[in-house]
mmCIF file of C-alpha atoms and ligand atoms in Angstrom:
data_model
loop_
_atom_site.group_PDB
_atom_site.id
_atom_site.type_symbol
_atom_site.label_atom_id
_atom_site.label_comp_id
_atom_site.label_asym_id
_atom_site.label_seq_id
_atom_site.Cartn_x
_atom_site.Cartn_y
_atom_site.Cartn_z
ATOM 1 C CA MET A 1 7.888 9.809 22.221
ATOM 2 C CA LYS A 2 10.495 11.742 24.230
ATOM 3 C CA ILE A 3 14.183 11.002 23.803
ATOM 4 C CA ALA A 4 17.104 13.033 25.183
ATOM 5 C CA ALA A 5 17.435 14.842 21.808
ATOM 6 C CA GLY A 6 13.759 16.001 21.759
ATOM 7 C CA THR A 7 10.387 14.649 20.705
ATOM 8 C CA LEU A 8 10.558 11.781 18.233
ATOM 9 C CA HIS A 9 7.627 10.969 16.015
ATOM 10 C CA ILE A 10 7.536 7.706 14.027
ATOM 11 C CA ARG A 11 5.044 7.420 11.178
ATOM 12 C CA PRO A 12 4.585 5.696 7.819
ATOM 13 C CA ALA A 13 6.461 7.342 4.941
ATOM 14 C CA HIS A 14 4.658 9.575 2.408
ATOM 15 C CA LEU A 15 5.619 10.335 -1.183
ATOM 16 C CA ARG A 16 6.537 13.853 -0.086
ATOM 17 C CA ASP A 17 9.317 12.376 2.093
ATOM 18 C CA ALA A 18 11.196 11.174 -1.000
ATOM 19 C CA ASP A 19 13.830 13.913 -0.832
ATOM 20 C CA ALA A 20 14.779 13.165 2.788
ATOM 21 C CA LEU A 21 14.670 9.391 2.207
ATOM 22 C CA ALA A 22 16.964 9.782 -0.810
ATOM 23 C CA ALA A 23 19.526 11.798 1.178
ATOM 24 C CA LEU A 24 19.575 9.151 3.909
ATOM 25 C CA SER A 25 19.803 6.295 1.366
ATOM 26 C CA THR A 26 22.883 7.977 -0.023
ATOM 27 C CA GLN A 27 24.383 8.083 3.485
ATOM 28 C CA LEU A 28 23.731 4.344 3.760
ATOM 29 C CA GLY A 29 25.795 3.796 0.607
ATOM 30 C CA TYR A 30 22.895 3.448 -1.830
ATOM 31 C CA PRO A 31 22.942 6.740 -3.753
ATOM 32 C CA ALA A 32 19.497 7.547 -5.147
ATOM 33 C CA SER A 33 17.833 10.664 -6.511
ATOM 34 C CA GLN A 34 14.584 12.043 -5.157
ATOM 35 C CA ASP A 35 12.841 10.916 -8.378
ATOM 36 C CA GLU A 36 14.133 7.356 -8.083
ATOM 37 C CA ILE A 37 13.054 7.090 -4.457
ATOM 38 C CA GLU A 38 9.668 8.616 -5.283
ATOM 39 C CA ARG A 39 9.103 6.058 -8.062
ATOM 40 C CA ARG A 40 10.054 3.151 -5.771
ATOM 41 C CA LEU A 41 7.970 4.556 -2.923
ATOM 42 C CA ARG A 42 4.942 4.874 -5.179
ATOM 43 C CA ALA A 43 5.092 1.134 -5.912
ATOM 44 C CA ILE A 44 5.889 0.047 -2.362
ATOM 45 C CA LEU A 45 3.312 2.204 -0.567
ATOM 46 C CA ARG A 46 0.540 0.375 -2.445
ATOM 47 C CA ASN A 47 1.762 -2.953 -1.067
ATOM 48 C CA ARG A 48 0.446 -3.814 2.389
ATOM 49 C CA ASN A 49 3.211 -6.389 2.850
ATOM 50 C CA HIS A 50 5.679 -3.543 3.282
ATOM 51 C CA ALA A 51 6.231 -0.981 6.013
ATOM 52 C CA ILE A 52 8.380 2.099 5.488
ATOM 53 C CA LEU A 53 8.593 4.126 8.681
ATOM 54 C CA VAL A 54 10.247 7.505 9.106
ATOM 55 C CA ALA A 55 11.524 9.054 12.339
ATOM 56 C CA GLU A 56 11.020 12.812 12.700
ATOM 57 C CA LEU A 57 12.791 14.767 15.391
ATOM 58 C CA ASP A 58 11.402 18.132 16.545
ATOM 59 C CA GLY A 59 13.035 20.905 14.554
ATOM 60 C CA LYS A 60 15.251 18.520 12.573
ATOM 61 C CA GLY A 61 12.766 16.878 10.202
ATOM 62 C CA ILE A 62 13.298 13.287 9.071
ATOM 63 C CA VAL A 63 16.367 11.832 10.783
ATOM 64 C CA GLY A 64 15.959 8.144 9.922
ATOM 65 C CA TRP A 65 13.931 5.520 8.167
ATOM 66 C CA ALA A 66 13.328 1.770 8.273
ATOM 67 C CA HIS A 67 11.838 -0.516 5.626
ATOM 68 C CA ALA A 68 10.570 -4.043 6.258
ATOM 69 C CA SER A 69 8.545 -6.513 4.264
ATOM 70 C CA ALA A 70 6.575 -9.636 5.114
ATOM 71 C CA GLU A 71 8.284 -12.587 3.453
ATOM 72 C CA LYS A 72 6.710 -15.938 2.665
ATOM 73 C CA ALA A 73 9.014 -18.851 1.847
ATOM 74 C CA LEU A 74 8.772 -22.601 1.565
ATOM 75 C CA LEU A 75 11.754 -23.094 3.835
ATOM 76 C CA SER A 76 10.587 -21.052 6.811
ATOM 77 C CA GLU A 77 7.529 -19.668 8.503
ATOM 78 C CA PRO A 78 6.470 -16.202 7.274
ATOM 79 C CA ARG A 79 8.585 -13.483 8.837
ATOM 80 C CA ALA A 80 9.455 -9.841 8.480
ATOM 81 C CA GLU A 81 12.695 -8.943 6.759
ATOM 82 C CA VAL A 82 14.301 -5.564 7.441
ATOM 83 C CA LEU A 83 15.365 -4.265 4.022
ATOM 84 C CA GLY A 84 16.924 -0.998 5.168
ATOM 85 C CA LEU A 85 17.606 1.050 8.293
ATOM 86 C CA ILE A 86 19.482 4.323 8.490
ATOM 87 C CA ILE A 87 19.810 7.126 11.000
ATOM 88 C CA ASP A 88 21.291 10.473 9.983
ATOM 89 C CA VAL A 89 24.994 10.550 10.814
ATOM 90 C CA THR A 90 24.496 13.556 13.132
ATOM 91 C CA GLN A 91 21.721 11.824 15.113
ATOM 92 C CA ARG A 92 23.150 8.380 15.858
ATOM 93 C CA GLY A 93 23.472 6.944 19.339
ATOM 94 C CA LYS A 94 20.349 8.793 20.587
ATOM 95 C CA GLY A 95 17.919 5.884 20.612
ATOM 96 C CA ILE A 96 16.311 6.609 17.225
ATOM 97 C CA GLY A 97 17.372 3.315 15.611
ATOM 98 C CA THR A 98 16.075 1.432 18.638
ATOM 99 C CA ALA A 99 12.740 3.264 18.404
ATOM 100 C CA LEU A 100 12.391 2.478 14.671
ATOM 101 C CA MET A 101 13.220 -1.204 15.177
ATOM 102 C CA SER A 102 10.703 -1.411 17.979
ATOM 103 C CA GLN A 103 7.996 -0.045 15.656
ATOM 104 C CA ILE A 104 9.043 -2.474 12.907
ATOM 105 C CA GLU A 105 8.681 -5.343 15.396
ATOM 106 C CA ARG A 106 5.286 -4.016 16.401
ATOM 107 C CA TRP A 107 4.225 -3.900 12.747
ATOM 108 C CA ALA A 108 5.507 -7.464 12.255
ATOM 109 C CA ARG A 109 3.488 -8.718 15.233
ATOM 110 C CA ALA A 110 0.387 -6.966 13.911
ATOM 111 C CA GLN A 111 0.909 -8.804 10.601
ATOM 112 C CA GLY A 112 0.870 -12.100 12.522
ATOM 113 C CA LEU A 113 4.562 -12.692 11.873
ATOM 114 C CA SER A 114 6.585 -14.567 14.454
ATOM 115 C CA ALA A 115 10.128 -13.385 13.652
ATOM 116 C CA VAL A 116 12.109 -10.497 12.206
ATOM 117 C CA SER A 117 15.262 -11.192 10.229
ATOM 118 C CA LEU A 118 17.787 -8.974 8.505
ATOM 119 C CA ARG A 119 21.056 -9.072 6.620
ATOM 120 C CA SER A 120 23.850 -6.644 7.318
ATOM 121 C CA ASN A 121 27.075 -6.122 5.402
ATOM 122 C CA VAL A 122 30.016 -7.740 7.229
ATOM 123 C CA ILE A 123 31.779 -4.357 7.395
ATOM 124 C CA ARG A 124 29.039 -2.736 9.533
ATOM 125 C CA ASP A 125 30.449 -3.725 12.917
ATOM 126 C CA GLN A 126 28.661 -0.968 14.790
ATOM 127 C CA ALA A 127 25.299 -1.992 13.299
ATOM 128 C CA HIS A 128 25.954 -5.631 14.293
ATOM 129 C CA ARG A 129 26.515 -4.593 17.905
ATOM 130 C CA PHE A 130 23.347 -2.502 17.702
ATOM 131 C CA TYR A 131 21.244 -5.449 16.448
ATOM 132 C CA GLU A 132 22.744 -7.851 18.983
ATOM 133 C CA GLY A 133 21.882 -5.339 21.707
ATOM 134 C CA LEU A 134 18.269 -5.557 20.514
ATOM 135 C CA GLY A 135 18.291 -9.350 20.819
ATOM 136 C CA TYR A 136 19.069 -10.323 17.206
ATOM 137 C CA LYS A 137 21.238 -13.442 16.869
ATOM 138 C CA ARG A 138 23.885 -13.895 14.195
ATOM 139 C CA VAL A 139 22.783 -17.079 12.422
ATOM 140 C CA LYS A 140 25.065 -17.300 9.382
ATOM 141 C CA THR A 141 27.390 -15.473 6.999
ATOM 142 C CA GLN A 142 26.494 -15.455 3.322
ATOM 143 C CA HIS A 143 27.733 -14.192 -0.024
ATOM 144 C CA ALA A 144 25.266 -12.022 -1.955
ATOM 145 C CA PHE A 145 24.981 -12.662 -5.708
ATOM 146 C CA VAL A 146 23.369 -10.571 -8.398
ATOM 147 C CA LYS A 147 23.004 -10.890 -12.178
ATOM 148 C CA VAL A 148 21.951 -7.867 -14.155
ATOM 149 C CA LEU A 149 19.532 -9.075 -16.841
ATOM 150 C CA SER A 150 20.040 -7.833 -20.334
ATOM 151 C CA LYS A 151 16.888 -6.387 -21.904
ATOM 152 C CA ARG A 152 17.430 -8.279 -25.171
ATOM 153 C CA GLU A 153 17.225 -11.917 -23.971
HETATM 154 C C1 LIG B 201 23.060 1.179 13.223
HETATM 155 C C2 LIG B 201 22.079 2.347 13.426
HETATM 156 C C3 LIG B 201 20.836 2.115 12.597
HETATM 157 C C4 LIG B 201 21.729 2.391 14.927
HETATM 158 O O1 LIG B 201 20.832 3.454 15.139
HETATM 159 P P1 LIG B 201 21.099 4.499 16.327
HETATM 160 O O2 LIG B 201 19.969 5.424 16.423
HETATM 161 O O3 LIG B 201 22.448 5.074 16.116
HETATM 162 O O4 LIG B 201 21.132 3.490 17.558
HETATM 163 P P2 LIG B 201 20.599 3.759 19.047
HETATM 164 O O5 LIG B 201 20.937 5.135 19.464
HETATM 165 O O6 LIG B 201 19.202 3.330 19.123
HETATM 166 O O7 LIG B 201 21.595 2.795 19.803
HETATM 167 C C5 LIG B 201 21.243 1.637 20.459
HETATM 168 C C6 LIG B 201 22.502 1.027 20.977
HETATM 169 O O8 LIG B 201 23.483 0.874 19.962
HETATM 170 C C7 LIG B 201 24.719 1.533 20.339
HETATM 171 N N1 LIG B 201 25.036 2.606 19.371
HETATM 172 C C8 LIG B 201 24.612 2.606 18.116
HETATM 173 N N2 LIG B 201 25.142 3.629 17.441
HETATM 174 C C9 LIG B 201 25.895 4.327 18.283
HETATM 175 C C10 LIG B 201 26.674 5.509 18.133
HETATM 176 N N3 LIG B 201 26.843 6.124 16.947
HETATM 177 N N4 LIG B 201 27.273 5.994 19.200
HETATM 178 C C11 LIG B 201 27.162 5.364 20.364
HETATM 179 N N5 LIG B 201 26.459 4.231 20.550
HETATM 180 C C12 LIG B 201 25.819 3.706 19.515
HETATM 181 C C13 LIG B 201 24.576 2.029 21.698
HETATM 182 O O9 LIG B 201 25.394 1.183 22.482
HETATM 183 C C14 LIG B 201 23.122 1.863 22.064
HETATM 184 O O10 LIG B 201 23.028 1.129 23.227
HETATM 185 P P3 LIG B 201 22.601 1.866 24.597
HETATM 186 O O11 LIG B 201 21.171 2.303 24.372
HETATM 187 O O12 LIG B 201 22.755 0.789 25.598
HETATM 188 O O13 LIG B 201 23.528 3.006 24.735
HETATM 189 C C15 LIG B 201 22.720 3.705 13.040
HETATM 190 O O14 LIG B 201 23.852 3.933 13.818
HETATM 191 C C16 LIG B 201 23.058 3.832 11.574
HETATM 192 O O15 LIG B 201 22.265 4.341 10.808
HETATM 193 N N6 LIG B 201 24.258 3.386 11.182
HETATM 194 C C17 LIG B 201 24.721 3.500 9.793
HETATM 195 C C18 LIG B 201 23.862 2.731 8.819
HETATM 196 C C19 LIG B 201 23.750 1.271 9.162
HETATM 197 O O16 LIG B 201 24.722 0.603 9.497
HETATM 198 N N7 LIG B 201 22.509 0.773 9.056
HETATM 199 C C20 LIG B 201 22.214 -0.615 9.289
HETATM 200 C C21 LIG B 201 22.417 -1.359 8.015
HETATM 201 S S1 LIG B 201 22.149 -3.083 8.231
#
């Protein structure tokens, strides 16, 4: 696909992309080593309920990635959930995020899913405007909780 910045190619991630995916994850605020990303990728790539797509720009390599999974829940119809989206800081505002989201939506439709949902940190104003521009509606604000489980219990 042609964008103003060159030719953009969107494809499923490979294990050999781990280095580039790790660098972008760190930009997103989730620092991870190449080894960590490779280990997670190895598990996820086996699971057909997940899609990890990378965007490659001619001469620049991987400039963004998106991860979505098909979620089944008692409280709602099955849908795709976007678990991560990041475009390299030097390549934003060129249509790459839009292209990745469009491919995620295409994947979701092909899975028979009728909606795509996502959560975005309240501080990411620019991302919220981006999603709203793509037709996503703000449905609620939540707190996120986590409990780290001790290995001994
Ligand atoms: C949010 C993000 C994924 C959007 O991807 P992107 O490739 O920059 O977005 P696009 O170029 O496809 O922009 C689409 C629209 O969003 C707006 N936009 C997004 N980022 C912009 C930027 N840095 N500069 C100018 N406009 C921008 C534009 O208005 C554009 O609309 P237009 O096509 O009418 O001009 C990307 O900026 C990013 O990685 N941000 C940091 C990480 C993040 O917040 N991820 C989402 C976590 S939930």
